[in-house]
Amino acid sequence: MPNCGCHRLSLSHGFPLACVLHFIGSEEHTFTAWCNSHLRKAGTQIENIEEDLRNGLKLMLLLEVISGERLPRPDRGKMRFHKIANVNKALDYITSKGVKLVSIGAEEIVDGNVKMTLGMIWTIILRFAIQDISVEETSAKEGLLLWCQRKTAPYRNVNVQNFHCSWKDGLAFCALIHRHRPDLIDYAKLNKDDHLGNLSLALEIAEKHLDIPKMLDPEDIINTPKPDERAIMTYVSCFYHAFAGAEQAETAANRICKVLGLLEWIRRTTPWLEKRTPENTVEAMRRKLEDFRDYRRIHKPPKVQEKCQLEISFNTLQTKLHISHRPAFMPSEGKMVSDIAAAWQGLDQAEKGYEEWLLTDIRRLERVEHLAEKFQQKAATHESWAQGKDQLLTLKDYESASLTELRALLRKHEAFESDLAAHQDRVEQIAAIAQELNELDYHAAAVINERCQSICDHWDQLGTLTQKRREALERTEKLLETIDQLFLEFAKRSAPFNNWMEGAMEDLQDMFMVHSVDEVQSLISAHDQFKATLAEADSERQAILSIYNEVQKIAQSYGISSKLTNIYCDITPAIINQKWEKVKKLVPQRDGTLHEELSRQHANERLRRQFAAQANAIGPWIQTRMEEIARCSADLAGTLEDQMNHLKQYEHNIINYKPNIDRLEGDHQLIQESLIFDNKHTNYTMEHMRVGWESLLTTVARTINEMETQILTRDAKGISQQQLNDFRSSFTHFDRKKKGGMETDDFRACLISMGYDLGEAEFARIMSLVDPDGAGVVTFQSFVDFMTRETGDTETSEQVIASFRILAADKPYILVDELRRELPPEQAEYCISRMPPYQGPDGVPGALDYTAFSTVLYGESDL
């Protein structure tokens, strides 16, 4: 925090005297009003700040009011030393609060030094009105500014960035008032251009309704380019304390009122705990117990916390209201802290015996309900078991059963007899429980007795029916044993025959995929062998059906149900006959399908041979032309024109061969449409043919283009035929991948073979000439250009001078920037370091003489 006690306004800082006096006057007015806003609480005020504080009495009183603390007793004398002593007591108190006073002494205050007095008051304002302001981890001035920004953010035309110019139009003051007291100002009707009206309205409302005195002069604020920051801060701090303090007090009061709701909760809960009406069921009593435990675990703990917090919040509220000189908070009658304590004591008393009563009554009901539930469970279990048993015992199901089924029924009946004996004990238990419930005078005992009697009567009936059913089952068992043997034999022979027919149907309907005539003929041969076995299969079918016919005869002779089922298999005579008819129907269908496929494969074979004959002729022809073109391009015996003529003739022959490729494409289209995927008559595919043909066209066109380029290069560079042949021989030798260009390592090997002594820098320079794009490949044209420069005549000094003149835009001199812009860095720096200054009359500063440099360059070999 800056120490405002030593703050100086000096003319040496560039402030006009009138401006300095204005600042002092503005602060004096504001600070006087601020002091009076506190002194009036002690029943006094000041009129002139530099005069009325000289004796130190009102200064000490001011500090006592704003701090709430007592200062040492003041000296009541009127002598100068009495006044100095009083002022020193005030200054000592200020220092004790952590404020460092610089250049402010009691003598200056006693002498009425207005600047020192105002500095002292500003220090007091900062310490007691602004320093303790804290908003979002910011404090003092920054905290007050952030508070203003947060409060005025929603308002149009308000942008608080400081404590001077942001307040000139008065809207910021109006926004602060409206934010907290919207009933005092209609913000929507304010005119942002009416600065005086807005300021006057805000100051008047603050004084009238908020008890904030007018500390500012609206006209001074408007007429000053930059209003006094300390005056604005002082006035704004009053708004903060008025609104922030009120908000805290009201929040605390609301919290107290909310906590006082605890009393109502206690009054609602106590009767609930005092009510001890028992329920008829354990579940109902357990719900009561669960509600009580929820009350102890969930509902009561927050109320205990609220009760403890009540006294703390009440005392805190009273303290804050006392400090801010507001009336003490008094809850309505019957809602004092003592009332809540008394009510809480009554709640504790009601709670003590409630849980014990609940547990005792639950145990009482559990015994009765346990016996009733046990009876219900055993009775329900028995009734569930006995339900439908009498109907089952009277069934005539054995009359239509097979031997296996009948034996199963016998075993099932034996198991039932064992089960019936086991249930005897349960019936006895049910009767005993019913008797005990009668003795305990159970409220539903009549229902229990009626149900118990019904169970016992039904039990006796089941015993009689069980004996009758056993006798009927044993009579029927012997009758079905003969039929069972015949069914077993039928199953043993029908199962494999049925599997054979299913396999035959699968084979006859199986989809086949063949790719040759041989494969189809193999399928036809296998089908002929299958047809030869059909007569033997038909004999087996008739033998199996005769077994089933014998079963039907026995059943009719002895009056057994004709709806007998073979338990050994699911196959019936109808199934066998149905599948046999399907096999006979599928045989001729298979014959037709196989012969159709044989015809299609013959047609495919013709297409394969036709395509293979053409492909086997075209493939070698393309390879031969490629080799001829390669030999022609590598032939160094003739002239370039002779080679060009040969290549043109090759190109003409290739174009005339195109109809053969088209015919091959047509044959390939037919093969594709016929879904032919292989051809053993040729190794060529259509893709091979297309790639070879495109490669042939590309090769002859590229070779012709290269030959034309070589002719143009030879004629343009003045190279002899022999030199060009040598260049081409070297290039062809080192073009190892035969792609029409040497890679970087191949080019280095070529230069070394021709005697070049290459370092890395020199090779990099050469590569920048032959491969300026950095592609990593040296073309034949670039190679020829390089070799032409290497073997040709050296440029003359006149050529170099002409080149420099082009770079210099026809000036007789050249500048350093032009050299660096046009030449590579190393060459540019070389020229700059050796080129002499230009001495001509039309030169400019920094001009260089390229003519002299070029002459010396070609005259001295060591330059």
PDB file of N, CA and C in Angstrom, residues 743-827:
ATOM      1  N   GLU A 743      20.873 -40.959 -59.863  1.00  0.00           N
ATOM      2  CA  GLU A 743      20.679 -40.549 -58.484  1.00  0.00           C
ATOM      3  C   GLU A 743      21.955 -39.895 -57.970  1.00  0.00           C
ATOM      4  N   THR A 744      21.909 -39.303 -56.776  1.00  0.00           N
ATOM      5  CA  THR A 744      23.025 -38.487 -56.264  1.00  0.00           C
ATOM      6  C   THR A 744      24.308 -39.288 -56.187  1.00  0.00           C
ATOM      7  N   ASP A 745      24.262 -40.493 -55.630  1.00  0.00           N
ATOM      8  CA  ASP A 745      25.481 -41.309 -55.496  1.00  0.00           C
ATOM      9  C   ASP A 745      26.012 -41.729 -56.865  1.00  0.00           C
ATOM     10  N   ASP A 746      25.081 -42.009 -57.817  1.00  0.00           N
ATOM     11  CA  ASP A 746      25.526 -42.376 -59.176  1.00  0.00           C
ATOM     12  C   ASP A 746      26.228 -41.195 -59.849  1.00  0.00           C
ATOM     13  N   PHE A 747      25.695 -39.981 -59.639  1.00  0.00           N
ATOM     14  CA  PHE A 747      26.291 -38.784 -60.253  1.00  0.00           C
ATOM     15  C   PHE A 747      27.679 -38.524 -59.661  1.00  0.00           C
ATOM     16  N   ARG A 748      27.840 -38.716 -58.346  1.00  0.00           N
ATOM     17  CA  ARG A 748      29.153 -38.527 -57.723  1.00  0.00           C
ATOM     18  C   ARG A 748      30.169 -39.517 -58.317  1.00  0.00           C
ATOM     19  N   ALA A 749      29.731 -40.796 -58.491  1.00  0.00           N
ATOM     20  CA  ALA A 749      30.629 -41.805 -59.069  1.00  0.00           C
ATOM     21  C   ALA A 749      31.018 -41.440 -60.491  1.00  0.00           C
ATOM     22  N   CYS A 750      30.069 -40.880 -61.244  1.00  0.00           N
ATOM     23  CA  CYS A 750      30.358 -40.472 -62.629  1.00  0.00           C
ATOM     24  C   CYS A 750      31.423 -39.377 -62.658  1.00  0.00           C
ATOM     25  N   LEU A 751      31.279 -38.358 -61.771  1.00  0.00           N
ATOM     26  CA  LEU A 751      32.255 -37.258 -61.749  1.00  0.00           C
ATOM     27  C   LEU A 751      33.626 -37.775 -61.344  1.00  0.00           C
ATOM     28  N   ILE A 752      33.675 -38.664 -60.366  1.00  0.00           N
ATOM     29  CA  ILE A 752      34.965 -39.208 -59.930  1.00  0.00           C
ATOM     30  C   ILE A 752      35.615 -39.989 -61.060  1.00  0.00           C
ATOM     31  N   SER A 753      34.787 -40.719 -61.854  1.00  0.00           N
ATOM     32  CA  SER A 753      35.349 -41.501 -62.967  1.00  0.00           C
ATOM     33  C   SER A 753      35.949 -40.593 -64.042  1.00  0.00           C
ATOM     34  N   MET A 754      35.452 -39.341 -64.105  1.00  0.00           N
ATOM     35  CA  MET A 754      35.981 -38.404 -65.106  1.00  0.00           C
ATOM     36  C   MET A 754      37.122 -37.561 -64.552  1.00  0.00           C
ATOM     37  N   GLY A 755      37.578 -37.870 -63.308  1.00  0.00           N
ATOM     38  CA  GLY A 755      38.769 -37.208 -62.788  1.00  0.00           C
ATOM     39  C   GLY A 755      38.493 -36.046 -61.869  1.00  0.00           C
ATOM     40  N   TYR A 756      37.259 -35.816 -61.456  1.00  0.00           N
ATOM     41  CA  TYR A 756      36.958 -34.692 -60.551  1.00  0.00           C
ATOM     42  C   TYR A 756      37.402 -35.056 -59.146  1.00  0.00           C
ATOM     43  N   ASP A 757      38.084 -34.064 -58.518  1.00  0.00           N
ATOM     44  CA  ASP A 757      38.468 -34.225 -57.106  1.00  0.00           C
ATOM     45  C   ASP A 757      37.419 -33.491 -56.282  1.00  0.00           C
ATOM     46  N   LEU A 758      36.505 -34.237 -55.700  1.00  0.00           N
ATOM     47  CA  LEU A 758      35.311 -33.638 -55.084  1.00  0.00           C
ATOM     48  C   LEU A 758      35.410 -33.638 -53.565  1.00  0.00           C
ATOM     49  N   GLY A 759      35.241 -32.443 -52.977  1.00  0.00           N
ATOM     50  CA  GLY A 759      34.957 -32.337 -51.546  1.00  0.00           C
ATOM     51  C   GLY A 759      33.457 -32.177 -51.370  1.00  0.00           C
ATOM     52  N   GLU A 760      33.005 -32.182 -50.116  1.00  0.00           N
ATOM     53  CA  GLU A 760      31.568 -32.068 -49.863  1.00  0.00           C
ATOM     54  C   GLU A 760      31.026 -30.730 -50.345  1.00  0.00           C
ATOM     55  N   ALA A 761      31.760 -29.648 -50.090  1.00  0.00           N
ATOM     56  CA  ALA A 761      31.289 -28.312 -50.491  1.00  0.00           C
ATOM     57  C   ALA A 761      31.228 -28.191 -52.004  1.00  0.00           C
ATOM     58  N   GLU A 762      32.247 -28.688 -52.684  1.00  0.00           N
ATOM     59  CA  GLU A 762      32.274 -28.590 -54.141  1.00  0.00           C
ATOM     60  C   GLU A 762      31.161 -29.431 -54.765  1.00  0.00           C
ATOM     61  N   PHE A 763      30.963 -30.638 -54.219  1.00  0.00           N
ATOM     62  CA  PHE A 763      29.904 -31.492 -54.764  1.00  0.00           C
ATOM     63  C   PHE A 763      28.518 -30.882 -54.514  1.00  0.00           C
ATOM     64  N   ALA A 764      28.356 -30.251 -53.354  1.00  0.00           N
ATOM     65  CA  ALA A 764      27.086 -29.581 -53.060  1.00  0.00           C
ATOM     66  C   ALA A 764      26.851 -28.435 -54.038  1.00  0.00           C
ATOM     67  N   ARG A 765      27.933 -27.705 -54.392  1.00  0.00           N
ATOM     68  CA  ARG A 765      27.789 -26.606 -55.374  1.00  0.00           C
ATOM     69  C   ARG A 765      27.367 -27.150 -56.730  1.00  0.00           C
ATOM     70  N   ILE A 766      27.970 -28.261 -57.145  1.00  0.00           N
ATOM     71  CA  ILE A 766      27.628 -28.833 -58.450  1.00  0.00           C
ATOM     72  C   ILE A 766      26.188 -29.346 -58.439  1.00  0.00           C
ATOM     73  N   MET A 767      25.792 -29.998 -57.341  1.00  0.00           N
ATOM     74  CA  MET A 767      24.414 -30.507 -57.245  1.00  0.00           C
ATOM     75  C   MET A 767      23.401 -29.366 -57.320  1.00  0.00           C
ATOM     76  N   SER A 768      23.728 -28.212 -56.753  1.00  0.00           N
ATOM     77  CA  SER A 768      22.796 -27.082 -56.831  1.00  0.00           C
ATOM     78  C   SER A 768      22.631 -26.595 -58.258  1.00  0.00           C
ATOM     79  N   LEU A 769      23.619 -26.895 -59.121  1.00  0.00           N
ATOM     80  CA  LEU A 769      23.513 -26.492 -60.528  1.00  0.00           C
ATOM     81  C   LEU A 769      22.709 -27.516 -61.330  1.00  0.00           C
ATOM     82  N   VAL A 770      22.984 -28.802 -61.097  1.00  0.00           N
ATOM     83  CA  VAL A 770      22.350 -29.828 -61.917  1.00  0.00           C
ATOM     84  C   VAL A 770      21.007 -30.283 -61.348  1.00  0.00           C
ATOM     85  N   ASP A 771      20.781 -30.045 -60.074  1.00  0.00           N
ATOM     86  CA  ASP A 771      19.507 -30.457 -59.423  1.00  0.00           C
ATOM     87  C   ASP A 771      19.005 -29.301 -58.553  1.00  0.00           C
ATOM     88  N   PRO A 772      18.633 -28.185 -59.173  1.00  0.00           N
ATOM     89  CA  PRO A 772      18.254 -26.997 -58.379  1.00  0.00           C
ATOM     90  C   PRO A 772      17.014 -27.234 -57.518  1.00  0.00           C
ATOM     91  N   ASP A 773      16.146 -28.166 -57.909  1.00  0.00           N
ATOM     92  CA  ASP A 773      14.919 -28.407 -57.130  1.00  0.00           C
ATOM     93  C   ASP A 773      15.142 -29.372 -55.972  1.00  0.00           C
ATOM     94  N   GLY A 774      16.339 -29.965 -55.860  1.00  0.00           N
ATOM     95  CA  GLY A 774      16.608 -30.892 -54.764  1.00  0.00           C
ATOM     96  C   GLY A 774      15.849 -32.197 -54.895  1.00  0.00           C
ATOM     97  N   ALA A 775      15.581 -32.640 -56.152  1.00  0.00           N
ATOM     98  CA  ALA A 775      14.808 -33.868 -56.340  1.00  0.00           C
ATOM     99  C   ALA A 775      15.650 -35.120 -56.124  1.00  0.00           C
ATOM    100  N   GLY A 776      16.988 -34.989 -56.089  1.00  0.00           N
ATOM    101  CA  GLY A 776      17.845 -36.150 -55.891  1.00  0.00           C
ATOM    102  C   GLY A 776      18.105 -36.919 -57.169  1.00  0.00           C
ATOM    103  N   VAL A 777      17.768 -36.341 -58.340  1.00  0.00           N
ATOM    104  CA  VAL A 777      17.949 -37.013 -59.634  1.00  0.00           C
ATOM    105  C   VAL A 777      18.547 -36.006 -60.623  1.00  0.00           C
ATOM    106  N   VAL A 778      19.569 -36.438 -61.380  1.00  0.00           N
ATOM    107  CA  VAL A 778      20.206 -35.599 -62.400  1.00  0.00           C
ATOM    108  C   VAL A 778      19.746 -36.109 -63.763  1.00  0.00           C
ATOM    109  N   THR A 779      19.024 -35.279 -64.502  1.00  0.00           N
ATOM    110  CA  THR A 779      18.552 -35.677 -65.832  1.00  0.00           C
ATOM    111  C   THR A 779      19.682 -35.585 -66.841  1.00  0.00           C
ATOM    112  N   PHE A 780      19.453 -36.215 -68.004  1.00  0.00           N
ATOM    113  CA  PHE A 780      20.477 -36.178 -69.062  1.00  0.00           C
ATOM    114  C   PHE A 780      20.708 -34.744 -69.543  1.00  0.00           C
ATOM    115  N   GLN A 781      19.636 -33.960 -69.626  1.00  0.00           N
ATOM    116  CA  GLN A 781      19.783 -32.578 -70.087  1.00  0.00           C
ATOM    117  C   GLN A 781      20.635 -31.774 -69.109  1.00  0.00           C
ATOM    118  N   SER A 782      20.390 -31.939 -67.789  1.00  0.00           N
ATOM    119  CA  SER A 782      21.201 -31.231 -66.795  1.00  0.00           C
ATOM    120  C   SER A 782      22.652 -31.683 -66.850  1.00  0.00           C
ATOM    121  N   PHE A 783      22.854 -32.986 -67.078  1.00  0.00           N
ATOM    122  CA  PHE A 783      24.206 -33.518 -67.176  1.00  0.00           C
ATOM    123  C   PHE A 783      24.936 -32.918 -68.379  1.00  0.00           C
ATOM    124  N   VAL A 784      24.229 -32.837 -69.517  1.00  0.00           N
ATOM    125  CA  VAL A 784      24.848 -32.267 -70.735  1.00  0.00           C
ATOM    126  C   VAL A 784      25.167 -30.796 -70.506  1.00  0.00           C
ATOM    127  N   ASP A 785      24.221 -30.035 -69.876  1.00  0.00           N
ATOM    128  CA  ASP A 785      24.482 -28.611 -69.607  1.00  0.00           C
ATOM    129  C   ASP A 785      25.708 -28.439 -68.737  1.00  0.00           C
ATOM    130  N   PHE A 786      25.837 -29.273 -67.690  1.00  0.00           N
ATOM    131  CA  PHE A 786      26.984 -29.183 -66.797  1.00  0.00           C
ATOM    132  C   PHE A 786      28.275 -29.500 -67.540  1.00  0.00           C
ATOM    133  N   MET A 787      28.274 -30.601 -68.304  1.00  0.00           N
ATOM    134  CA  MET A 787      29.498 -31.006 -69.013  1.00  0.00           C
ATOM    135  C   MET A 787      29.867 -29.985 -70.086  1.00  0.00           C
ATOM    136  N   THR A 788      28.842 -29.331 -70.688  1.00  0.00           N
ATOM    137  CA  THR A 788      29.122 -28.289 -71.696  1.00  0.00           C
ATOM    138  C   THR A 788      29.830 -27.111 -71.045  1.00  0.00           C
ATOM    139  N   ARG A 789      29.337 -26.697 -69.852  1.00  0.00           N
ATOM    140  CA  ARG A 789      29.999 -25.584 -69.157  1.00  0.00           C
ATOM    141  C   ARG A 789      31.417 -25.969 -68.751  1.00  0.00           C
ATOM    142  N   GLU A 790      31.610 -27.214 -68.332  1.00  0.00           N
ATOM    143  CA  GLU A 790      32.926 -27.653 -67.865  1.00  0.00           C
ATOM    144  C   GLU A 790      33.929 -27.733 -69.006  1.00  0.00           C
ATOM    145  N   THR A 791      33.471 -28.104 -70.211  1.00  0.00           N
ATOM    146  CA  THR A 791      34.410 -28.322 -71.329  1.00  0.00           C
ATOM    147  C   THR A 791      34.473 -27.129 -72.263  1.00  0.00           C
ATOM    148  N   GLY A 792      33.555 -26.148 -72.117  1.00  0.00           N
ATOM    149  CA  GLY A 792      33.521 -24.992 -73.015  1.00  0.00           C
ATOM    150  C   GLY A 792      34.542 -23.936 -72.638  1.00  0.00           C
ATOM    151  N   ASP A 793      34.575 -22.854 -73.426  1.00  0.00           N
ATOM    152  CA  ASP A 793      35.492 -21.734 -73.178  1.00  0.00           C
ATOM    153  C   ASP A 793      35.061 -20.974 -71.953  1.00  0.00           C
ATOM    154  N   THR A 794      36.029 -20.334 -71.225  1.00  0.00           N
ATOM    155  CA  THR A 794      35.750 -19.537 -70.047  1.00  0.00           C
ATOM    156  C   THR A 794      35.193 -18.185 -70.476  1.00  0.00           C
ATOM    157  N   GLU A 795      34.220 -17.695 -69.646  1.00  0.00           N
ATOM    158  CA  GLU A 795      33.644 -16.394 -69.984  1.00  0.00           C
ATOM    159  C   GLU A 795      34.729 -15.319 -69.945  1.00  0.00           C
ATOM    160  N   THR A 796      34.534 -14.255 -70.696  1.00  0.00           N
ATOM    161  CA  THR A 796      35.468 -13.117 -70.729  1.00  0.00           C
ATOM    162  C   THR A 796      35.046 -12.119 -69.676  1.00  0.00           C
ATOM    163  N   SER A 797      35.949 -11.200 -69.396  1.00  0.00           N
ATOM    164  CA  SER A 797      35.634 -10.163 -68.405  1.00  0.00           C
ATOM    165  C   SER A 797      34.462  -9.326 -68.883  1.00  0.00           C
ATOM    166  N   GLU A 798      34.321  -9.123 -70.237  1.00  0.00           N
ATOM    167  CA  GLU A 798      33.195  -8.347 -70.752  1.00  0.00           C
ATOM    168  C   GLU A 798      31.872  -9.044 -70.452  1.00  0.00           C
ATOM    169  N   GLN A 799      31.860 -10.397 -70.536  1.00  0.00           N
ATOM    170  CA  GLN A 799      30.632 -11.118 -70.227  1.00  0.00           C
ATOM    171  C   GLN A 799      30.253 -10.964 -68.751  1.00  0.00           C
ATOM    172  N   VAL A 800      31.282 -11.024 -67.885  1.00  0.00           N
ATOM    173  CA  VAL A 800      31.021 -10.865 -66.448  1.00  0.00           C
ATOM    174  C   VAL A 800      30.517  -9.471 -66.149  1.00  0.00           C
ATOM    175  N   ILE A 801      31.132  -8.434 -66.798  1.00  0.00           N
ATOM    176  CA  ILE A 801      30.685  -7.045 -66.576  1.00  0.00           C
ATOM    177  C   ILE A 801      29.245  -6.891 -67.033  1.00  0.00           C
ATOM    178  N   ALA A 802      28.921  -7.507 -68.183  1.00  0.00           N
ATOM    179  CA  ALA A 802      27.541  -7.422 -68.681  1.00  0.00           C
ATOM    180  C   ALA A 802      26.571  -8.076 -67.711  1.00  0.00           C
ATOM    181  N   SER A 803      27.005  -9.175 -67.087  1.00  0.00           N
ATOM    182  CA  SER A 803      26.130  -9.851 -66.114  1.00  0.00           C
ATOM    183  C   SER A 803      25.903  -8.977 -64.896  1.00  0.00           C
ATOM    184  N   PHE A 804      27.014  -8.331 -64.409  1.00  0.00           N
ATOM    185  CA  PHE A 804      26.848  -7.450 -63.249  1.00  0.00           C
ATOM    186  C   PHE A 804      25.941  -6.276 -63.581  1.00  0.00           C
ATOM    187  N   ARG A 805      26.024  -5.766 -64.849  1.00  0.00           N
ATOM    188  CA  ARG A 805      25.190  -4.623 -65.226  1.00  0.00           C
ATOM    189  C   ARG A 805      23.701  -5.002 -65.186  1.00  0.00           C
ATOM    190  N   ILE A 806      23.415  -6.237 -65.542  1.00  0.00           N
ATOM    191  CA  ILE A 806      22.019  -6.688 -65.466  1.00  0.00           C
ATOM    192  C   ILE A 806      21.551  -6.706 -64.016  1.00  0.00           C
ATOM    193  N   LEU A 807      22.411  -7.220 -63.121  1.00  0.00           N
ATOM    194  CA  LEU A 807      22.041  -7.259 -61.709  1.00  0.00           C
ATOM    195  C   LEU A 807      21.881  -5.862 -61.135  1.00  0.00           C
ATOM    196  N   ALA A 808      22.658  -4.886 -61.659  1.00  0.00           N
ATOM    197  CA  ALA A 808      22.628  -3.514 -61.118  1.00  0.00           C
ATOM    198  C   ALA A 808      21.592  -2.652 -61.810  1.00  0.00           C
ATOM    199  N   ALA A 809      20.747  -3.251 -62.676  1.00  0.00           N
ATOM    200  CA  ALA A 809      19.693  -2.486 -63.374  1.00  0.00           C
ATOM    201  C   ALA A 809      20.305  -1.368 -64.220  1.00  0.00           C
ATOM    202  N   ASP A 810      21.412  -1.697 -64.987  1.00  0.00           N
ATOM    203  CA  ASP A 810      22.076  -0.786 -65.925  1.00  0.00           C
ATOM    204  C   ASP A 810      22.778   0.375 -65.238  1.00  0.00           C
ATOM    205  N   LYS A 811      22.996   0.321 -63.927  1.00  0.00           N
ATOM    206  CA  LYS A 811      23.791   1.354 -63.260  1.00  0.00           C
ATOM    207  C   LYS A 811      25.256   1.000 -63.425  1.00  0.00           C
ATOM    208  N   PRO A 812      26.163   1.993 -63.417  1.00  0.00           N
ATOM    209  CA  PRO A 812      27.599   1.703 -63.529  1.00  0.00           C
ATOM    210  C   PRO A 812      28.174   1.176 -62.220  1.00  0.00           C
ATOM    211  N   TYR A 813      27.401   1.056 -61.222  1.00  0.00           N
ATOM    212  CA  TYR A 813      27.846   0.549 -59.922  1.00  0.00           C
ATOM    213  C   TYR A 813      26.755  -0.402 -59.413  1.00  0.00           C
ATOM    214  N   ILE A 814      27.123  -1.148 -58.348  1.00  0.00           N
ATOM    215  CA  ILE A 814      26.170  -2.076 -57.734  1.00  0.00           C
ATOM    216  C   ILE A 814      26.227  -1.924 -56.222  1.00  0.00           C
ATOM    217  N   LEU A 815      25.080  -2.137 -55.550  1.00  0.00           N
ATOM    218  CA  LEU A 815      24.988  -1.971 -54.098  1.00  0.00           C
ATOM    219  C   LEU A 815      25.102  -3.325 -53.389  1.00  0.00           C
ATOM    220  N   VAL A 816      25.477  -3.229 -52.099  1.00  0.00           N
ATOM    221  CA  VAL A 816      25.656  -4.448 -51.294  1.00  0.00           C
ATOM    222  C   VAL A 816      24.358  -5.250 -51.239  1.00  0.00           C
ATOM    223  N   ASP A 817      23.216  -4.561 -51.049  1.00  0.00           N
ATOM    224  CA  ASP A 817      21.929  -5.263 -50.949  1.00  0.00           C
ATOM    225  C   ASP A 817      21.606  -5.996 -52.235  1.00  0.00           C
ATOM    226  N   GLU A 818      21.985  -5.391 -53.399  1.00  0.00           N
ATOM    227  CA  GLU A 818      21.695  -6.059 -54.667  1.00  0.00           C
ATOM    228  C   GLU A 818      22.524  -7.327 -54.820  1.00  0.00           C
ATOM    229  N   LEU A 819      23.788  -7.286 -54.376  1.00  0.00           N
ATOM    230  CA  LEU A 819      24.621  -8.485 -54.460  1.00  0.00           C
ATOM    231  C   LEU A 819      24.061  -9.600 -53.576  1.00  0.00           C
ATOM    232  N   ARG A 820      23.689  -9.243 -52.357  1.00  0.00           N
ATOM    233  CA  ARG A 820      23.173 -10.261 -51.438  1.00  0.00           C
ATOM    234  C   ARG A 820      21.825 -10.793 -51.887  1.00  0.00           C
ATOM    235  N   ARG A 821      21.049  -9.968 -52.583  1.00  0.00           N
ATOM    236  CA  ARG A 821      19.744 -10.423 -53.037  1.00  0.00           C
ATOM    237  C   ARG A 821      19.850 -11.344 -54.242  1.00  0.00           C
ATOM    238  N   GLU A 822      20.814 -11.086 -55.136  1.00  0.00           N
ATOM    239  CA  GLU A 822      20.870 -11.803 -56.406  1.00  0.00           C
ATOM    240  C   GLU A 822      21.813 -12.997 -56.394  1.00  0.00           C
ATOM    241  N   LEU A 823      22.862 -12.988 -55.535  1.00  0.00           N
ATOM    242  CA  LEU A 823      23.864 -14.047 -55.567  1.00  0.00           C
ATOM    243  C   LEU A 823      23.731 -14.956 -54.360  1.00  0.00           C
ATOM    244  N   PRO A 824      24.240 -16.195 -54.461  1.00  0.00           N
ATOM    245  CA  PRO A 824      24.313 -17.065 -53.279  1.00  0.00           C
ATOM    246  C   PRO A 824      25.151 -16.391 -52.197  1.00  0.00           C
ATOM    247  N   PRO A 825      24.905 -16.706 -50.911  1.00  0.00           N
ATOM    248  CA  PRO A 825      25.577 -15.986 -49.813  1.00  0.00           C
ATOM    249  C   PRO A 825      27.100 -15.984 -49.913  1.00  0.00           C
ATOM    250  N   GLU A 826      27.725 -17.142 -50.181  1.00  0.00           N
ATOM    251  CA  GLU A 826      29.193 -17.192 -50.216  1.00  0.00           C
ATOM    252  C   GLU A 826      29.756 -16.327 -51.342  1.00  0.00           C
ATOM    253  N   GLN A 827      29.117 -16.416 -52.533  1.00  0.00           N
ATOM    254  CA  GLN A 827      29.597 -15.621 -53.668  1.00  0.00           C
ATOM    255  C   GLN A 827      29.371 -14.130 -53.435  1.00  0.00           C
TER     256      GLN A 827
END
